[in-house]
Coordinates of C-alpha atoms in Angstrom, one line a residue:
M23 CA 3.5 -8.3 4.1
T24 CA 1.1 -11.8 3.9
L25 CA -2.3 -11.0 1.5
A26 CA -4.2 -11.7 4.1
S27 CA -2.8 -8.1 5.8
R28 CA -2.7 -6.3 2.8
A29 CA -6.8 -7.0 2.8
M30 CA -7.0 -5.9 6.2
S31 CA -5.1 -2.5 5.0
R32 CA -7.0 -1.7 2.7
R33 CA -9.7 -2.3 4.5
G34 CA -9.1 -0.3 7.3
L35 CA -8.1 2.6 5.3
L36 CA -11.7 3.0 3.0
K37 CA -12.8 2.7 6.8
L38 CA -10.3 5.3 7.5
A39 CA -11.5 7.7 4.8
G40 CA -14.7 7.8 6.1
G41 CA -16.9 4.8 5.2
T42 CA -16.8 1.4 4.1
A43 CA -17.6 0.2 0.5
T44 CA -20.2 -2.8 -0.8
A45 CA -19.0 -4.0 -3.4
G46 CA -16.6 -3.3 -7.0
A47 CA -14.6 -3.7 -10.4
L48 CA -13.2 -1.5 -13.5
M49 CA -9.9 -0.1 -15.2
G50 CA -7.5 2.3 -15.0
A51 CA -4.7 4.4 -17.3
S52 CA -2.4 6.1 -15.2
G53 CA 1.4 7.7 -16.4
C54 CA 3.7 6.3 -19.3
G55 CA 5.7 3.4 -20.0
L56 CA 7.4 1.4 -22.2
L57 CA 8.1 -2.3 -21.4
G58 CA 9.3 -4.4 -25.0
G59 CA 11.9 -7.7 -24.9
S60 CA 14.4 -7.5 -27.5
E61 CA 14.1 -7.1 -31.4
S62 CA 13.8 -11.6 -31.9
A63 CA 12.2 -13.5 -30.8
G64 CA 14.9 -15.9 -28.5
G65 CA 12.5 -19.6 -28.2
G66 CA 9.7 -21.6 -30.1
D67 CA 10.1 -24.0 -33.2
G68 CA 9.5 -20.4 -35.7
S69 CA 6.5 -22.2 -36.3
V70 CA 4.2 -18.4 -36.0
E71 CA 3.4 -16.6 -38.8
K72 CA 4.2 -12.9 -36.8
P73 CA 7.2 -13.7 -34.4
N74 CA 7.3 -9.4 -33.8
L75 CA 4.5 -8.3 -32.1
K76 CA 3.2 -5.2 -31.1
V77 CA 0.7 -5.0 -28.6
G78 CA -1.4 -1.5 -27.6
A79 CA -1.7 -1.3 -24.0
M80 CA -2.3 0.9 -21.2
P81 CA -0.6 1.8 -18.2
V82 CA -3.3 -0.1 -15.7
T83 CA -2.4 -2.8 -13.1
D84 CA -5.3 -5.7 -14.7
L85 CA -1.8 -5.6 -17.4
A86 CA 0.3 -7.6 -14.9
P87 CA 0.3 -11.2 -16.3
L88 CA 1.5 -9.6 -20.4
H89 CA 4.8 -7.3 -18.7
L90 CA 4.3 -11.5 -16.3
A91 CA 4.7 -12.9 -20.0
V92 CA 7.4 -9.8 -21.4
R93 CA 9.6 -10.3 -18.3
N94 CA 10.2 -13.7 -17.3
G95 CA 10.5 -15.3 -21.8
I96 CA 6.6 -17.2 -21.6
F97 CA 6.3 -15.2 -24.6
K98 CA 9.6 -15.7 -25.3
Q99 CA 9.2 -19.5 -25.3
E100 CA 5.9 -20.0 -27.6
G101 CA 7.9 -18.0 -30.3
L102 CA 6.6 -14.6 -30.0
N103 CA 8.5 -11.2 -29.3
V104 CA 6.3 -9.1 -27.9
E105 CA 6.8 -5.2 -27.7
I106 CA 4.1 -3.5 -25.0
V107 CA 3.4 0.2 -27.1
T108 CA 1.5 2.6 -24.5
T109 CA -1.4 3.9 -25.4
S110 CA -2.9 6.8 -24.1
D111 CA -7.1 4.9 -23.9
G112 CA -8.4 1.5 -25.3
S113 CA -10.4 3.8 -27.6
A114 CA -7.7 5.3 -29.3
A115 CA -5.7 1.3 -29.5
L116 CA -8.3 -0.4 -31.0
T117 CA -8.2 2.9 -33.6
S118 CA -4.4 2.5 -34.0
T119 CA -4.9 -1.2 -33.9
I120 CA -7.7 -1.4 -37.3
G121 CA -5.4 1.1 -38.8
G122 CA -3.0 -1.3 -39.3
D123 CA -0.1 -0.1 -36.5
Y124 CA -0.7 -2.5 -33.6
D125 CA -1.4 -6.4 -34.3
I126 CA -2.9 -6.7 -30.7
T127 CA -5.2 -4.2 -28.7
Y128 CA -5.8 -3.8 -24.8
A129 CA -9.0 -2.5 -24.5
S130 CA -12.3 -2.1 -22.5
Y131 CA -14.8 -4.3 -23.9
V132 CA -17.5 -1.2 -25.0
P133 CA -15.1 0.5 -27.5
F134 CA -14.7 -3.9 -29.1
F135 CA -18.6 -3.9 -29.0
A136 CA -18.8 -1.4 -30.3
A137 CA -16.4 -0.3 -32.6
Q138 CA -18.1 -3.8 -33.8
A139 CA -22.1 -3.1 -33.8
R140 CA -21.3 0.1 -35.7
G141 CA -19.3 -2.3 -38.5
V142 CA -16.4 -0.4 -38.2
A143 CA -14.1 -3.2 -38.5
D144 CA -14.5 -6.8 -38.0
L145 CA -13.0 -7.5 -34.5
K146 CA -12.0 -10.7 -32.7
I147 CA -12.1 -11.5 -29.4
V148 CA -8.3 -13.0 -28.9
A149 CA -8.2 -13.3 -24.5
D150 CA -9.7 -12.7 -21.8
C151 CA -8.5 -10.2 -19.6
G152 CA -9.4 -8.9 -16.2
A153 CA -13.2 -8.8 -15.2
G154 CA -14.7 -6.9 -11.9
A155 CA -13.4 -7.5 -8.0
P156 CA -14.6 -6.3 -4.5
N157 CA -12.9 -2.9 -4.3
T158 CA -11.7 -2.4 -7.7
T159 CA -14.0 -0.1 -8.0
T160 CA -15.5 2.4 -6.5
I161 CA -18.0 5.5 -6.3
M162 CA -16.4 8.1 -4.2
T163 CA -16.7 11.7 -3.4
S164 CA -15.2 13.8 -0.5
P165 CA -15.3 14.2 3.3
S166 CA -17.3 17.0 2.6
S167 CA -20.2 16.7 -0.1
K168 CA -22.9 15.4 1.0
V169 CA -23.2 12.7 -0.7
R170 CA -22.9 9.2 1.4
T171 CA -25.4 7.0 0.1
P172 CA -25.5 5.9 -4.0
Q173 CA -29.8 8.1 -3.5
D174 CA -28.2 10.8 -3.0
L175 CA -26.3 11.0 -6.1
A176 CA -29.4 11.6 -8.0
G177 CA -29.1 14.8 -9.5
K178 CA -25.2 14.8 -8.9
T179 CA -22.5 15.6 -10.7
I180 CA -20.4 12.8 -11.8
A181 CA -16.9 12.5 -13.0
I182 CA -16.4 9.6 -15.7
S183 CA -13.6 9.0 -17.9
G184 CA -15.6 9.7 -20.9
P185 CA -19.3 9.7 -22.6
R186 CA -19.9 6.0 -23.7
T187 CA -16.9 4.4 -22.0
I188 CA -17.0 1.2 -19.8
S189 CA -17.2 3.9 -16.8
E190 CA -20.0 5.8 -17.6
L191 CA -22.3 3.0 -18.0
L192 CA -21.1 1.4 -14.6
V193 CA -22.5 4.1 -12.7
K194 CA -25.6 4.9 -14.7
A195 CA -25.9 0.1 -14.1
T196 CA -25.5 0.9 -9.9
M197 CA -27.3 3.5 -9.4
R198 CA -30.4 1.7 -11.2
A199 CA -29.4 -1.1 -8.8
Y200 CA -29.6 1.0 -6.1
G201 CA -33.1 2.0 -7.5
V202 CA -31.3 5.7 -8.1
D203 CA -32.4 8.1 -11.6
F204 CA -29.7 8.8 -13.2
S205 CA -31.4 11.3 -16.0
K206 CA -31.0 14.1 -14.2
S207 CA -27.2 13.4 -12.9
E208 CA -24.4 15.2 -14.8
F209 CA -21.7 13.2 -16.2
T210 CA -19.2 14.9 -16.3
A211 CA -15.9 13.1 -18.2
I212 CA -12.4 13.8 -16.4
P213 CA -9.0 11.6 -16.8
F214 CA -8.9 9.0 -13.8
I215 CA -5.9 10.9 -12.6
N216 CA -7.9 14.1 -12.6
M217 CA -10.7 12.8 -10.4
P218 CA -9.2 12.6 -6.8
A219 CA -8.3 17.0 -7.2
A220 CA -11.6 17.3 -8.8
L221 CA -13.7 15.7 -5.8
Q222 CA -10.8 17.4 -3.5
Q223 CA -11.6 21.1 -5.3
G224 CA -15.5 20.4 -5.4
R225 CA -15.9 20.6 -9.2
V226 CA -18.4 17.7 -8.8
D227 CA -19.9 15.7 -6.2
A228 CA -18.7 12.6 -7.3
A229 CA -16.3 10.2 -9.3
I230 CA -16.2 6.5 -10.6
L231 CA -12.5 5.8 -9.3
T232 CA -10.8 2.7 -10.4
E233 CA -7.3 1.7 -8.7
P234 CA -4.7 2.8 -8.0
F235 CA -6.4 6.0 -8.1
L236 CA -8.8 4.8 -5.7
T237 CA -6.4 4.2 -3.1
Q238 CA -4.4 7.5 -3.7
A239 CA -7.7 9.1 -3.0
A240 CA -8.4 8.0 -0.4
R241 CA -5.1 8.6 1.3
T242 CA -4.3 11.8 0.5
S243 CA -7.7 14.1 0.1
G244 CA -9.6 11.6 3.2
A245 CA -12.2 10.3 0.0
V246 CA -15.0 8.2 0.7
P247 CA -16.5 5.6 -1.3
V248 CA -20.6 6.0 -2.1
A249 CA -20.7 2.4 -4.1
D250 CA -18.5 -0.4 -5.0
T251 CA -19.7 -0.9 -8.7
N252 CA -18.9 -4.9 -8.4
T253 CA -22.3 -5.3 -7.4
G254 CA -25.8 -7.2 -9.0
P255 CA -26.0 -7.5 -12.2
L256 CA -21.9 -6.2 -12.8
E257 CA -21.0 -8.7 -10.2
D258 CA -17.9 -10.5 -11.8
L259 CA -18.7 -8.4 -14.9
P260 CA -15.8 -9.3 -17.7
L261 CA -14.0 -5.9 -17.7
T262 CA -11.3 -5.6 -20.9
G263 CA -9.6 -8.1 -23.2
Y264 CA -7.5 -8.4 -25.8
G265 CA -8.8 -7.6 -29.6
A266 CA -7.7 -8.0 -33.6
T267 CA -9.3 -7.7 -36.9
A268 CA -11.0 -11.0 -38.3
K269 CA -7.8 -10.4 -40.7
F270 CA -4.9 -11.0 -39.2
V271 CA -6.6 -13.4 -36.6
Q272 CA -6.7 -15.7 -40.4
E273 CA -3.5 -15.0 -41.0
N274 CA -1.7 -15.5 -38.1
P275 CA -3.2 -18.4 -36.5
Q276 CA -0.6 -20.0 -35.2
T277 CA 0.8 -16.4 -33.6
V278 CA -2.7 -16.2 -32.4
A279 CA -2.6 -19.6 -30.8
A280 CA 1.1 -18.9 -29.4
F281 CA 0.0 -15.8 -27.4
Q282 CA -2.8 -17.3 -26.0
R283 CA -0.9 -19.9 -25.1
A284 CA 1.6 -17.7 -23.0
M285 CA -1.3 -15.5 -21.7
D286 CA -2.7 -18.0 -20.4
R287 CA 0.5 -19.1 -18.5
A288 CA 1.0 -15.8 -17.5
V289 CA -2.3 -16.0 -16.2
A290 CA -1.7 -19.0 -14.4
E291 CA 2.1 -17.2 -12.6
S292 CA -0.1 -14.0 -12.0
Q293 CA -2.9 -15.8 -8.7
D294 CA 0.7 -15.5 -6.3
R295 CA 0.8 -11.7 -6.3
S296 CA 4.6 -11.9 -4.7
K297 CA 5.2 -12.6 -9.1
I298 CA 3.2 -9.2 -9.4
E299 CA 3.2 -6.7 -7.0
P300 CA 6.8 -5.9 -8.2
L301 CA 6.9 -5.4 -11.4
L302 CA 3.5 -2.4 -10.4
P303 CA 5.6 0.5 -10.2
E304 CA 7.5 0.1 -12.9
F305 CA 4.3 -0.3 -15.5
A306 CA 1.7 0.8 -13.7
K307 CA 2.6 3.9 -12.5
I308 CA 2.2 3.9 -8.3
D309 CA 4.7 3.6 -5.5
K310 CA 5.5 0.2 -3.6
E311 CA 3.4 1.4 -0.7
T312 CA 0.4 2.1 -3.0
A313 CA 1.4 -0.9 -5.0
A314 CA 1.1 -3.6 -1.6
I315 CA -2.8 -2.2 -0.9
I316 CA -4.9 -2.1 -4.1
S317 CA -6.9 -4.2 -4.8
L318 CA -6.6 -6.0 -8.2
L319 CA -8.9 -7.1 -10.8
K320 CA -10.0 -11.1 -11.0
F321 CA -7.7 -12.2 -13.8
N322 CA -8.7 -14.6 -16.8
S323 CA -7.7 -15.4 -20.1
R324 CA -10.5 -17.2 -21.4
A325 CA -12.8 -15.7 -23.4
D326 CA -16.1 -17.3 -22.5
A327 CA -19.0 -15.9 -25.0
T328 CA -21.9 -16.7 -22.1
R329 CA -19.4 -14.2 -19.9
L330 CA -18.5 -12.1 -22.2
Q331 CA -22.3 -11.4 -24.1
R332 CA -23.5 -9.4 -20.6
V333 CA -21.3 -6.5 -21.8
P334 CA -23.2 -6.1 -25.2
R335 CA -26.2 -6.4 -23.2
L336 CA -26.0 -4.1 -20.7
M337 CA -24.4 -1.6 -23.6
K338 CA -27.4 -2.0 -25.6
D339 CA -30.5 -2.1 -22.0
F340 CA -27.9 1.6 -21.5
G341 CA -28.3 3.1 -25.4
F342 CA -24.7 2.6 -25.9
L343 CA -26.0 -0.4 -28.9
D344 CA -28.9 -0.6 -31.2
N345 CA -28.0 -3.6 -33.4
E346 CA -26.9 -7.0 -31.0
V347 CA -24.2 -8.0 -30.7
D348 CA -23.2 -11.9 -30.6
V349 CA -20.0 -12.3 -28.5
A350 CA -19.8 -15.8 -29.8
K351 CA -18.7 -15.2 -32.8
M352 CA -15.6 -12.8 -32.2
I353 CA -13.8 -14.8 -29.9
V354 CA -11.2 -17.1 -31.0
P355 CA -11.3 -20.5 -30.0
P356 CA -7.9 -21.6 -28.1
K357 CA -6.5 -24.4 -30.4
P358 CA -5.9 -27.7 -28.6
A359 CA -2.5 -28.6 -26.8

C-alpha cells in the first residue's frame, strides 16, 4: 500500500464514520511491553560515561524512532545500550526519573514544565519527540450522540486522560478556539484505551481520542469526529519529548550527546514510513491493519526553544501553571559534530 493510498484510506474511514475532521495532534497509551538491547553496548569508542541507559517510555506510536534506534543498532553505534522500560503514563515515568530509576524519560511536555515550575526537580529537555499532525488526535463522539460540531460540546461531559494533562489542555484550547465556553462542561478522566467503550455506552458525550484508539473507535463503533485539535493556536504544537534531571546531564555530557546523535539519525530514518510501520504492532500493541492506516505525529529530535515555549504559555493561560517557565534554559543543546 502506498502512502497516498494509506492517506486516502484514512480519509475514507473517517467519512464512513460519519464526517471528516477539521485538523489534529497528541499522544496515546496502550498495552505493555519491553523492547531493549543486550546487556553490553556493542559499538562506539567507549567515550560515553554511562553506556547502559534505562529510558522510561509508554507503548505509543510517536516512540517509533526510539524503537527503530534500538532495533537497527543506532544506539550501539554511539556506544549506548538502551533498555526501553514500559511505564503506565508519562507522569509516572517522570517521577521515576526524578527518583533515579530511569536515566532519560519520554513524556508529554505538560508534566515536564509543571514539575519545573513547581520546583519539584531541575529538569532538562534532552531531545524533542513529537508534534501535532492532522488526524492524530481528535475530539470524537458516538453516532447516536447529538454532538456534531465544536459548539455542541458546551455543557457536555467530555472524556480526557486525566486532570491537568495534555489531553485536557488540548480540549479546552480547541473549544476556546471555536468560541465555545468550556467552563460548564464536565471533564471525566478515562484512560485512552477505555474511551471508545465509554462513547459507545453513552457514559460520555465526547472524548479526545489519540491514535491508535481514534482509528479503532471509528472502525469498531462508528465514532464520529467533532474537531481535530491541530488547528489555530494548536497547529504543529510540540507535544512530547525526552527529559532527564540536570544532575544526570551534568554528570554524563557525552552520554547525552550520543543519545541526541542517535535520535537525530533515527528520526531522519523514520520519515520513511515503511521503516517504522512494521514495528508498530510489536511495541504499540496494534494490529497490522490499524498500523497501515493510522496517522502519525510529526517526528522531531532537535528541541527548539521558540516552538516549545508555546506549551508553558498555553499551560499558564489555562491555569495549569502559576509561574513562567523559561524553556531555553531547560534545553540541552547538541554538541558540534
